[in-house]
Amino acid sequence: MNQAKQLVSEQRTFFYTGQTKNVEYRIRALQQLRVGIEKYQQRILDALRADLNKSEAEGYGSEIRIVLGELDFALEHLEEWATPKSVPTAAAIPDGVSTIYAEPYGVALIIAPWNYPFQLAFGPLIGAIAAGNCAVIKPSELTPTVSHLINDLIQDVFPREYIAVMEGEVETSTELLNEHFDYIFFTGSTGVGRIVMKAAAKHLTPVTLELGGKSPVIVHKDADLKLTAQRIVRGKYLNAGQTCVAPDYLFVHEQVHDALIALIQEEIQDKFGNDVMKNSDFPHIVNARNFDRVSRFLEDGKALIGGRSERDQLLIEPTVLGDVDWSSAIMQEEIFGPILPVMTYQDLNPVLDEIVRRPKPLALYLFTEDEQLQEQVLNQVSFGGGCINDTLSHMTSHYLPFGGVGESGMGSYHGQQSFDVFSHHKSIMKRSE
Ligand code: NAD
């Protein structure tokens, strides 16, 4: 029996003992996970530094803190989420009592990417545990130090028949996807999302697909430009642009283009220093393959800010690229690096028409106080989620389900939605005889 088959079989046997369905058991498991994360905190930070050169502040803020926040929120609300919900009964069945029971699916598979390798493995795991499932995590091979650490942490905290890690490359993922899981939660690229969904179809396994895409940022002429520049720089250059919800490209009203670019430049200097190439805390591109892919985009326009790269160190400096249009190579695929192409508009309508014609974005950011324009954009464009007058912050709220739509994904999680996504909601009508 191969390792994946063996693991799924052990976990299914354990699931059928019914232990994980006990809410006290799940709460204890989440508490143990919390203790484990605290114990391994320094190793997590060191691993993020080793694989991506994330500083401790960035590693803690964008990975550990988010996971602990989700964990504490689940601990606080789990009993309430797991309590069967009474709902009204249709008048046609006057003696009926209607209740919805949340039950775990069984054995879940969580496949994680490399860009937030800790957060995007443990975030879904919290939902899987809270809902009462067993789970196998497959971390990304492109961040091997974090992958080993996740394996060590999980082995330290949980028996493998309950929660386990299977490390490896595409073959490992494929081996796992051949098995019959009861739920698959995948975070990664749209292309691999298709492979995952096809594999899931064989067993009719439900999936959540958290994918990528090109997320626009639109700055209207009435925007507060200083604040806008700060929030774009924060969202775009966090993790050197290797963020699924990073602003991918910028459309700015032509009247405020020059002022905004000047303020973005100031903000980059304030945040990263005069010479980012000498800033030892700026994250690097994950590997040479991605470096080559991203740095090629530098030739796609004229650098208004930045533009330098250093292959030996896998570094690309925060760059804003002008002289770009919809047909440029950089506008055909997700950039996933610290390069922001900028285009201008007089009339936003043709821009919105083009965005709508393209694959649905994971996020969209609009900077304006004009409420009519806000309504128009929200009505006209379908996208996973986003912000008005900010970037990224929609994904940090426990009360906003996070996910994509169309080619940027299906399903969502965070907060109660993480519990719901890993639960089957069983509807029961009870009548007296
Ligand atoms: P990826 O799709 O290459 O890999 C993700 C995972 O799938 C890895 O664990 C990898 O080992 C596995 N995998 C790779 N090829 C496979 C195959 N052929 N068959 C089965 N499994 C395979 O993605 P990535 O490069 O790790 O991550 C970057 C992408 O993920 C970007 O597109 C980004 O936008 C997206 N992303 C989305 C979110 C989100 O929440 N929506 C979050 C982070 C990243």
Short mmCIF file of C-alpha atoms and ligand atoms in Angstrom, two decimals:
data_model
loop_
_atom_site.label_atom_id
_atom_site.label_comp_id
_atom_site.label_asym_id
_atom_site.label_seq_id
_atom_site.Cartn_x
_atom_site.Cartn_y
_atom_site.Cartn_z
CA MET A 1 0.00 0.00 0.00
CA ASN A 2 1.45 3.42 -0.85
CA GLN A 3 1.90 6.02 1.85
CA ALA A 4 -1.11 8.14 0.86
CA LYS A 5 -3.46 5.15 0.77
CA GLN A 6 -2.17 3.93 4.13
CA LEU A 7 -2.61 7.34 5.71
CA VAL A 8 -6.15 7.86 4.43
CA SER A 9 -7.10 4.37 5.58
CA GLU A 10 -5.68 4.98 9.09
CA GLN A 11 -7.43 8.34 9.33
CA ARG A 12 -10.74 6.97 8.12
CA THR A 13 -10.59 4.19 10.72
CA PHE A 14 -9.86 6.78 13.38
CA PHE A 15 -12.66 9.06 12.15
CA TYR A 16 -15.15 6.20 12.47
CA THR A 17 -14.31 5.85 16.16
CA GLY A 18 -16.33 9.08 16.48
CA GLN A 19 -13.80 10.77 18.77
CA THR A 20 -13.30 13.81 16.57
CA LYS A 21 -17.04 14.51 16.55
CA ASN A 22 -16.93 15.34 20.24
CA VAL A 23 -16.83 19.13 20.59
CA GLU A 24 -14.65 18.92 23.73
CA TYR A 25 -12.15 16.85 21.73
CA ARG A 26 -12.01 19.51 19.00
CA ILE A 27 -11.54 22.32 21.53
CA ARG A 28 -8.71 20.40 23.16
CA ALA A 29 -7.11 19.82 19.76
CA LEU A 30 -7.23 23.53 18.94
CA GLN A 31 -5.75 24.37 22.33
CA GLN A 32 -2.94 21.85 21.74
CA LEU A 33 -2.32 23.36 18.34
CA ARG A 34 -2.02 26.79 19.95
CA VAL A 35 0.53 25.52 22.47
CA GLY A 36 2.45 23.87 19.62
CA ILE A 37 2.56 27.07 17.56
CA GLU A 38 3.81 29.05 20.55
CA LYS A 39 6.47 26.44 21.26
CA TYR A 40 7.66 26.49 17.63
CA GLN A 41 7.29 30.25 17.14
CA GLN A 42 11.00 31.01 16.76
CA ARG A 43 11.48 28.06 14.41
CA ILE A 44 8.55 29.27 12.30
CA LEU A 45 10.10 32.73 12.03
CA ASP A 46 13.53 31.29 11.20
CA ALA A 47 12.04 29.04 8.54
CA LEU A 48 10.19 31.96 6.91
CA ARG A 49 13.46 33.88 6.90
CA ALA A 50 15.34 30.93 5.38
CA ASP A 51 12.85 30.23 2.59
CA LEU A 52 11.60 33.73 1.69
CA ASN A 53 13.76 36.17 3.67
CA LYS A 54 10.70 37.39 5.56
CA SER A 55 11.70 39.58 8.49
CA GLU A 56 10.46 38.54 11.94
CA ALA A 57 7.96 41.41 11.94
CA GLU A 58 6.57 40.44 8.54
CA GLY A 59 6.58 36.72 9.33
CA TYR A 60 4.78 37.23 12.60
CA GLY A 61 2.32 39.83 11.29
CA SER A 62 1.33 38.15 8.05
CA GLU A 63 1.48 34.49 9.10
CA ILE A 64 1.58 33.61 12.82
CA ARG A 65 -0.66 36.42 14.06
CA ILE A 66 -3.33 35.64 11.46
CA VAL A 67 -3.33 31.94 12.36
CA LEU A 68 -3.50 32.64 16.11
CA GLY A 69 -6.33 35.13 15.52
CA GLU A 70 -8.34 32.53 13.60
CA LEU A 71 -7.57 29.92 16.23
CA ASP A 72 -8.73 32.09 19.13
CA PHE A 73 -11.87 33.09 17.25
CA ALA A 74 -12.70 29.42 16.62
CA LEU A 75 -12.07 28.53 20.28
CA GLU A 76 -14.37 31.33 21.36
CA HIS A 77 -17.25 30.37 19.05
CA LEU A 78 -16.92 26.65 18.40
CA GLU A 79 -19.61 25.47 20.81
CA GLU A 80 -22.10 27.90 19.33
CA TRP A 81 -21.21 26.93 15.74
CA ALA A 82 -21.52 23.23 16.51
CA THR A 83 -24.91 23.53 18.21
CA PRO A 84 -27.75 22.26 15.99
CA LYS A 85 -29.76 25.19 14.63
CA SER A 86 -33.55 25.28 14.90
CA VAL A 87 -35.24 26.83 11.90
CA PRO A 88 -38.91 27.53 11.12
CA THR A 89 -41.00 24.78 9.53
CA ALA A 90 -43.19 25.27 6.48
CA ALA A 91 -46.89 25.77 7.34
CA ALA A 92 -47.80 22.65 5.35
CA ILE A 93 -46.24 20.47 8.09
CA PRO A 94 -47.72 21.97 11.27
CA ASP A 95 -46.37 19.30 13.64
CA GLY A 96 -42.87 19.39 12.16
CA VAL A 97 -39.71 20.56 13.93
CA SER A 98 -36.82 21.55 11.64
CA THR A 99 -33.18 21.41 12.67
CA ILE A 100 -29.85 21.75 10.85
CA TYR A 101 -26.96 19.66 12.15
CA ALA A 102 -23.37 20.45 11.18
CA GLU A 103 -21.41 17.21 10.79
CA PRO A 104 -17.79 16.72 9.72
CA TYR A 105 -17.12 15.34 6.25
CA GLY A 106 -14.51 12.84 7.45
CA VAL A 107 -10.93 12.90 6.15
CA ALA A 108 -9.84 16.20 4.57
CA LEU A 109 -6.88 16.98 2.33
CA ILE A 110 -5.28 20.43 2.58
CA ILE A 111 -2.85 21.39 -0.19
CA ALA A 112 -0.89 24.58 0.53
CA PRO A 113 1.22 26.97 -1.60
CA TRP A 114 4.60 28.54 -0.81
CA ASN A 115 3.87 32.27 -0.54
CA TYR A 116 2.38 32.23 2.98
CA PRO A 117 3.46 28.65 3.63
CA PHE A 118 2.60 28.63 7.33
CA GLN A 119 -0.63 30.64 7.29
CA LEU A 120 -2.14 28.86 4.29
CA ALA A 121 -1.55 25.39 5.75
CA PHE A 122 -2.72 26.16 9.31
CA GLY A 123 -5.63 28.51 8.45
CA PRO A 124 -7.60 25.76 6.69
CA LEU A 125 -6.48 23.22 9.31
CA ILE A 126 -8.23 25.24 12.03
CA GLY A 127 -11.50 24.92 10.09
CA ALA A 128 -10.98 21.20 9.50
CA ILE A 129 -10.33 20.53 13.20
CA ALA A 130 -13.14 22.83 14.40
CA ALA A 131 -15.62 20.99 12.19
CA GLY A 132 -14.46 17.59 13.53
CA ASN A 133 -12.48 16.18 10.61
CA CYS A 134 -9.22 14.29 10.34
CA ALA A 135 -6.77 15.96 7.95
CA VAL A 136 -3.69 15.43 5.82
CA ILE A 137 -1.63 18.53 4.97
CA LYS A 138 0.54 18.67 1.88
CA PRO A 139 2.81 21.76 2.23
CA SER A 140 4.65 23.34 -0.69
CA GLU A 141 8.00 21.85 -1.66
CA LEU A 142 9.22 25.30 -2.77
CA THR A 143 9.55 26.38 0.88
CA PRO A 144 11.26 23.26 2.25
CA THR A 145 12.31 24.65 5.63
CA VAL A 146 8.73 25.62 6.43
CA SER A 147 7.48 22.29 5.05
CA HIS A 148 9.78 20.32 7.43
CA LEU A 149 8.80 22.55 10.32
CA ILE A 150 5.08 22.01 9.67
CA ASN A 151 5.73 18.26 9.64
CA ASP A 152 7.67 18.40 12.94
CA LEU A 153 5.09 20.62 14.64
CA ILE A 154 2.14 18.45 13.62
CA GLN A 155 3.93 15.21 14.62
CA ASP A 156 4.72 16.79 17.96
CA VAL A 157 1.10 17.75 18.62
CA PHE A 158 -1.15 15.14 16.98
CA PRO A 159 -1.22 11.39 16.28
CA ARG A 160 -0.95 10.76 12.54
CA GLU A 161 -4.28 8.95 12.37
CA TYR A 162 -5.85 12.30 13.32
CA ILE A 163 -3.72 15.02 11.67
CA ALA A 164 -0.73 14.24 9.45
CA VAL A 165 1.63 15.90 7.00
CA MET A 166 2.84 14.40 3.76
CA GLU A 167 5.77 16.35 2.37
CA GLY A 168 6.85 16.21 -1.25
CA GLU A 169 6.60 17.53 -4.76
CA VAL A 170 3.98 17.17 -7.48
CA GLU A 171 4.17 13.35 -7.34
CA THR A 172 3.18 13.40 -3.67
CA SER A 173 0.26 15.69 -4.44
CA THR A 174 -0.79 13.41 -7.29
CA GLU A 175 -0.53 10.33 -5.07
CA LEU A 176 -2.74 12.02 -2.49
CA LEU A 177 -5.24 13.23 -5.09
CA ASN A 178 -5.69 9.63 -6.31
CA GLU A 179 -7.10 8.72 -2.91
CA HIS A 180 -10.67 9.14 -1.81
CA PHE A 181 -10.80 12.13 0.55
CA ASP A 182 -14.08 13.47 1.90
CA TYR A 183 -13.07 17.10 1.36
CA ILE A 184 -10.24 18.83 -0.52
CA PHE A 185 -9.13 22.34 0.35
CA PHE A 186 -6.62 23.61 -2.21
CA THR A 187 -4.75 26.93 -2.26
CA GLY A 188 -2.56 27.63 -5.28
CA SER A 189 -2.57 28.51 -8.94
CA THR A 190 -5.58 28.38 -11.23
CA GLY A 191 -3.87 25.80 -13.47
CA VAL A 192 -3.27 23.34 -10.64
CA GLY A 193 -6.77 24.13 -9.32
CA ARG A 194 -8.14 22.56 -12.52
CA ILE A 195 -6.06 19.42 -11.91
CA VAL A 196 -7.32 19.20 -8.33
CA MET A 197 -10.95 19.58 -9.36
CA LYS A 198 -10.61 16.92 -12.01
CA ALA A 199 -9.09 14.50 -9.50
CA ALA A 200 -11.84 15.32 -6.99
CA ALA A 201 -14.53 14.62 -9.59
CA LYS A 202 -13.47 10.95 -9.71
CA HIS A 203 -14.66 10.47 -6.12
CA LEU A 204 -17.28 13.28 -6.18
CA THR A 205 -15.27 14.93 -3.40
CA PRO A 206 -16.35 18.51 -2.66
CA VAL A 207 -13.62 21.12 -3.03
CA THR A 208 -12.67 24.61 -2.03
CA LEU A 209 -10.29 26.21 -4.51
CA GLU A 210 -8.44 29.32 -3.34
CA LEU A 211 -6.74 30.45 -6.54
CA GLY A 212 -5.03 33.51 -7.99
CA GLY A 213 -5.49 36.02 -10.76
CA LYS A 214 -4.95 39.65 -11.65
CA SER A 215 -6.41 41.98 -9.02
CA PRO A 216 -6.91 45.57 -10.20
CA VAL A 217 -6.50 48.71 -8.14
CA ILE A 218 -8.37 51.78 -9.36
CA VAL A 219 -7.58 55.29 -8.12
CA HIS A 220 -10.10 57.98 -8.94
CA LYS A 221 -9.29 61.70 -9.14
CA ASP A 222 -10.93 62.52 -5.80
CA ALA A 223 -8.94 59.97 -3.77
CA ASP A 224 -6.82 60.98 -0.78
CA LEU A 225 -3.57 60.41 -2.62
CA LYS A 226 -1.20 60.17 0.33
CA LEU A 227 -3.29 57.54 2.06
CA THR A 228 -3.83 55.77 -1.26
CA ALA A 229 -0.07 55.62 -1.91
CA GLN A 230 0.56 54.22 1.59
CA ARG A 231 -2.07 51.54 1.21
CA ILE A 232 -1.05 50.52 -2.29
CA VAL A 233 2.62 50.23 -1.27
CA ARG A 234 1.72 48.16 1.77
CA GLY A 235 -0.51 45.80 -0.26
CA LYS A 236 1.69 45.50 -3.32
CA TYR A 237 5.14 45.05 -1.79
CA LEU A 238 4.31 42.89 1.21
CA ASN A 239 6.20 39.62 0.67
CA ALA A 240 7.74 41.25 -2.44
CA GLY A 241 4.41 41.13 -4.22
CA GLN A 242 4.05 37.37 -3.76
CA THR A 243 0.57 37.72 -2.28
CA CYS A 244 -2.53 36.27 -3.93
CA VAL A 245 -4.55 39.41 -3.15
CA ALA A 246 -1.79 41.93 -3.94
CA PRO A 247 -2.84 44.71 -6.30
CA ASP A 248 -1.65 43.30 -9.62
CA TYR A 249 -2.05 46.42 -11.78
CA LEU A 250 -3.06 50.04 -11.27
CA PHE A 251 -5.48 52.24 -13.18
CA VAL A 252 -5.30 55.87 -12.08
CA HIS A 253 -7.26 58.89 -13.32
CA GLU A 254 -4.92 60.81 -15.62
CA GLN A 255 -5.30 64.05 -13.62
CA VAL A 256 -3.70 62.53 -10.53
CA HIS A 257 -1.22 60.12 -12.15
CA ASP A 258 1.94 62.18 -11.59
CA ALA A 259 1.06 63.15 -8.03
CA LEU A 260 0.25 59.55 -7.10
CA ILE A 261 3.46 58.15 -8.59
CA ALA A 262 5.51 60.76 -6.66
CA LEU A 263 3.77 59.79 -3.43
CA ILE A 264 4.25 56.06 -4.10
CA GLN A 265 7.96 56.75 -4.57
CA GLU A 266 8.12 58.64 -1.26
CA GLU A 267 6.26 55.85 0.49
CA ILE A 268 8.58 53.16 -0.90
CA GLN A 269 11.58 55.14 0.38
CA ASP A 270 9.98 55.64 3.77
CA LYS A 271 9.12 51.99 4.13
CA PHE A 272 12.14 50.24 2.60
CA GLY A 273 14.93 52.87 2.69
CA ASN A 274 16.77 54.66 -0.10
CA ASP A 275 18.25 51.49 -1.54
CA VAL A 276 15.98 48.48 -1.27
CA MET A 277 18.67 46.24 -2.77
CA LYS A 278 20.62 46.78 0.47
CA ASN A 279 17.63 46.27 2.74
CA SER A 280 18.27 42.91 4.38
CA ASP A 281 14.62 42.59 5.39
CA PHE A 282 13.03 42.79 1.94
CA PRO A 283 11.71 39.33 0.97
CA HIS A 284 13.26 37.65 -2.05
CA ILE A 285 11.57 35.86 -4.93
CA VAL A 286 10.99 32.24 -3.98
CA ASN A 287 13.34 30.66 -6.55
CA ALA A 288 15.29 31.25 -9.77
CA ARG A 289 12.46 30.03 -11.99
CA ASN A 290 10.06 32.58 -10.56
CA PHE A 291 12.77 35.24 -10.54
CA ASP A 292 13.30 34.73 -14.29
CA ARG A 293 9.55 34.78 -14.97
CA VAL A 294 8.93 37.97 -12.96
CA SER A 295 12.08 39.90 -13.92
CA ARG A 296 11.25 39.47 -17.62
CA PHE A 297 8.29 41.80 -16.99
CA LEU A 298 10.76 44.61 -16.24
CA GLU A 299 11.35 44.85 -19.98
CA ASP A 300 7.68 45.27 -20.64
CA GLY A 301 7.48 49.01 -20.00
CA LYS A 302 9.38 51.97 -18.62
CA ALA A 303 10.34 51.92 -14.94
CA LEU A 304 8.86 55.02 -13.30
CA ILE A 305 10.14 53.78 -9.95
CA GLY A 306 12.74 51.09 -9.26
CA GLY A 307 13.48 48.59 -12.01
CA ARG A 308 16.64 46.88 -10.71
CA SER A 309 17.02 43.18 -10.02
CA GLU A 310 19.76 40.90 -8.70
CA ARG A 311 19.53 37.25 -9.73
CA ASP A 312 22.16 35.98 -7.24
CA GLN A 313 20.07 37.27 -4.37
CA LEU A 314 16.70 36.61 -6.08
CA LEU A 315 15.88 40.27 -5.44
CA ILE A 316 13.66 42.57 -7.47
CA GLU A 317 13.18 46.06 -6.12
CA PRO A 318 9.74 47.63 -5.72
CA THR A 319 8.95 48.82 -9.22
CA VAL A 320 6.23 50.85 -10.90
CA LEU A 321 6.08 50.35 -14.65
CA GLY A 322 4.67 52.89 -17.10
CA ASP A 323 4.18 52.60 -20.88
CA VAL A 324 2.03 49.54 -20.48
CA ASP A 325 -1.32 48.68 -22.06
CA TRP A 326 -3.81 45.81 -21.98
CA SER A 327 -1.88 43.98 -24.71
CA SER A 328 1.50 43.99 -22.85
CA ALA A 329 2.82 40.60 -21.71
CA ILE A 330 2.69 41.77 -18.09
CA MET A 331 -1.09 42.21 -18.46
CA GLN A 332 -1.68 38.61 -19.60
CA GLU A 333 -0.80 36.66 -16.42
CA GLU A 334 -0.69 37.12 -12.66
CA ILE A 335 2.56 38.99 -11.85
CA PHE A 336 3.18 37.63 -8.34
CA GLY A 337 6.20 39.88 -7.78
CA PRO A 338 7.05 43.49 -6.80
CA ILE A 339 6.22 45.10 -10.15
CA LEU A 340 3.17 47.33 -10.52
CA PRO A 341 2.14 48.26 -14.06
CA VAL A 342 0.27 51.56 -14.19
CA MET A 343 -2.19 52.81 -16.78
CA THR A 344 -4.36 55.93 -16.84
CA TYR A 345 -7.99 56.66 -17.68
CA GLN A 346 -10.21 59.63 -18.36
CA ASP A 347 -13.37 57.59 -18.53
CA LEU A 348 -13.54 54.53 -16.27
CA ASN A 349 -16.26 52.77 -18.28
CA PRO A 350 -14.05 51.17 -20.93
CA VAL A 351 -11.65 50.06 -18.17
CA LEU A 352 -14.47 48.34 -16.30
CA ASP A 353 -15.71 46.76 -19.55
CA GLU A 354 -12.27 45.25 -20.14
CA ILE A 355 -11.96 43.99 -16.55
CA VAL A 356 -15.36 42.31 -16.91
CA ARG A 357 -14.28 40.61 -20.15
CA ARG A 358 -11.24 39.09 -18.44
CA PRO A 359 -11.16 36.24 -15.83
CA LYS A 360 -12.85 37.30 -12.59
CA PRO A 361 -10.25 38.80 -10.21
CA LEU A 362 -9.61 37.46 -6.71
CA ALA A 363 -9.66 41.03 -5.37
CA LEU A 364 -10.40 44.58 -6.50
CA TYR A 365 -9.43 47.81 -4.76
CA LEU A 366 -11.10 51.13 -5.45
CA PHE A 367 -9.92 54.47 -4.04
CA THR A 368 -12.62 57.14 -4.14
CA GLU A 369 -15.12 58.84 -1.85
CA ASP A 370 -17.65 58.99 -4.71
CA GLU A 371 -20.42 56.67 -3.54
CA GLN A 372 -22.05 56.48 -6.94
CA LEU A 373 -18.80 55.27 -8.44
CA GLN A 374 -18.34 52.78 -5.59
CA GLU A 375 -21.82 51.36 -6.29
CA GLN A 376 -21.19 51.23 -10.02
CA VAL A 377 -17.94 49.27 -9.66
CA LEU A 378 -19.42 46.86 -7.10
CA ASN A 379 -22.44 46.27 -9.34
CA GLN A 380 -20.61 45.92 -12.60
CA VAL A 381 -17.57 43.82 -11.75
CA SER A 382 -17.63 40.33 -10.27
CA PHE A 383 -14.58 39.55 -8.10
CA GLY A 384 -13.79 37.48 -5.00
CA GLY A 385 -13.72 40.35 -2.49
CA GLY A 386 -11.87 43.57 -1.92
CA CYS A 387 -11.70 46.99 -0.32
CA ILE A 388 -12.81 50.53 -0.87
CA ASN A 389 -10.00 52.91 0.09
CA ASP A 390 -7.68 50.14 1.25
CA THR A 391 -5.89 47.00 0.11
CA LEU A 392 -5.73 43.49 1.67
CA SER A 393 -7.65 44.30 4.85
CA HIS A 394 -10.83 42.47 3.78
CA MET A 395 -8.95 39.21 4.25
CA THR A 396 -8.03 39.94 7.85
CA SER A 397 -11.62 40.08 9.18
CA HIS A 398 -13.16 37.00 10.82
CA TYR A 399 -16.54 38.28 9.70
CA LEU A 400 -15.80 38.45 5.96
CA PRO A 401 -15.65 35.08 4.16
CA PHE A 402 -12.54 35.06 1.97
CA GLY A 403 -12.39 33.43 -1.46
CA GLY A 404 -12.48 33.85 -5.22
CA VAL A 405 -15.05 33.46 -7.97
CA GLY A 406 -14.74 31.99 -11.45
CA GLU A 407 -11.06 31.47 -12.30
CA SER A 408 -9.96 32.99 -8.98
CA GLY A 409 -11.60 30.16 -7.05
CA MET A 410 -14.69 28.68 -5.50
CA GLY A 411 -15.80 28.54 -1.89
CA SER A 412 -14.49 30.65 0.96
CA TYR A 413 -13.20 30.46 4.54
CA HIS A 414 -12.09 32.48 7.63
CA GLY A 415 -14.09 32.89 10.82
CA GLN A 416 -17.28 30.83 10.99
CA GLN A 417 -17.03 30.16 7.27
CA SER A 418 -13.97 27.95 7.97
CA PHE A 419 -16.15 25.79 10.22
CA ASP A 420 -19.00 25.75 7.71
CA VAL A 421 -16.85 24.89 4.74
CA PHE A 422 -15.52 21.75 6.45
CA SER A 423 -19.03 20.74 7.65
CA HIS A 424 -21.89 19.05 5.91
CA HIS A 425 -25.15 20.72 6.97
CA LYS A 426 -27.63 17.94 7.55
CA SER A 427 -31.29 19.04 7.47
CA ILE A 428 -33.70 17.08 9.64
CA MET A 429 -37.47 17.32 9.80
CA LYS A 430 -38.84 15.69 12.94
CA ARG A 431 -42.56 14.84 13.19
CA SER A 432 -44.48 13.04 15.83
CA GLU A 433 -46.24 9.80 14.90
P1 NAD B 1 0.86 25.88 -7.25
O1 NAD B 1 -0.51 25.68 -7.78
O2 NAD B 1 2.02 25.69 -8.15
O3 NAD B 1 1.13 24.88 -6.01
C1 NAD B 1 0.24 24.75 -4.91
C2 NAD B 1 0.37 23.34 -4.35
O4 NAD B 1 -0.04 22.41 -5.34
C3 NAD B 1 1.75 22.94 -3.90
O5 NAD B 1 1.66 22.24 -2.68
C4 NAD B 1 2.25 22.06 -5.02
O6 NAD B 1 3.13 21.05 -4.57
C5 NAD B 1 0.98 21.43 -5.53
N1 NAD B 1 1.05 21.13 -6.97
C6 NAD B 1 1.79 21.80 -7.90
N2 NAD B 1 1.60 21.25 -9.13
C7 NAD B 1 0.74 20.23 -8.95
C8 NAD B 1 0.16 19.27 -9.85
N3 NAD B 1 0.46 19.27 -11.14
N4 NAD B 1 -0.69 18.36 -9.33
C9 NAD B 1 -1.00 18.37 -8.03
N5 NAD B 1 -0.47 19.23 -7.15
C10 NAD B 1 0.39 20.16 -7.58
O7 NAD B 1 0.83 27.32 -6.58
P2 NAD B 1 2.03 28.10 -5.88
O8 NAD B 1 3.01 28.48 -6.94
O9 NAD B 1 2.50 27.35 -4.69
O10 NAD B 1 1.27 29.39 -5.35
C11 NAD B 1 1.08 30.53 -6.11
C12 NAD B 1 -0.33 30.63 -6.63
O11 NAD B 1 -1.26 30.43 -5.58
C13 NAD B 1 -0.65 32.00 -7.18
O12 NAD B 1 -1.44 31.87 -8.34
C14 NAD B 1 -1.47 32.65 -6.07
O13 NAD B 1 -2.32 33.68 -6.48
C15 NAD B 1 -2.21 31.48 -5.55
N6 NAD B 1 -2.62 31.72 -4.15
C16 NAD B 1 -3.93 31.88 -3.87
C17 NAD B 1 -4.31 32.15 -2.58
C18 NAD B 1 -5.75 32.36 -2.19
O14 NAD B 1 -6.01 32.37 -0.99
N7 NAD B 1 -6.67 32.50 -3.12
C19 NAD B 1 -3.34 32.25 -1.57
C20 NAD B 1 -2.01 32.07 -1.91
C21 NAD B 1 -1.65 31.80 -3.21
#
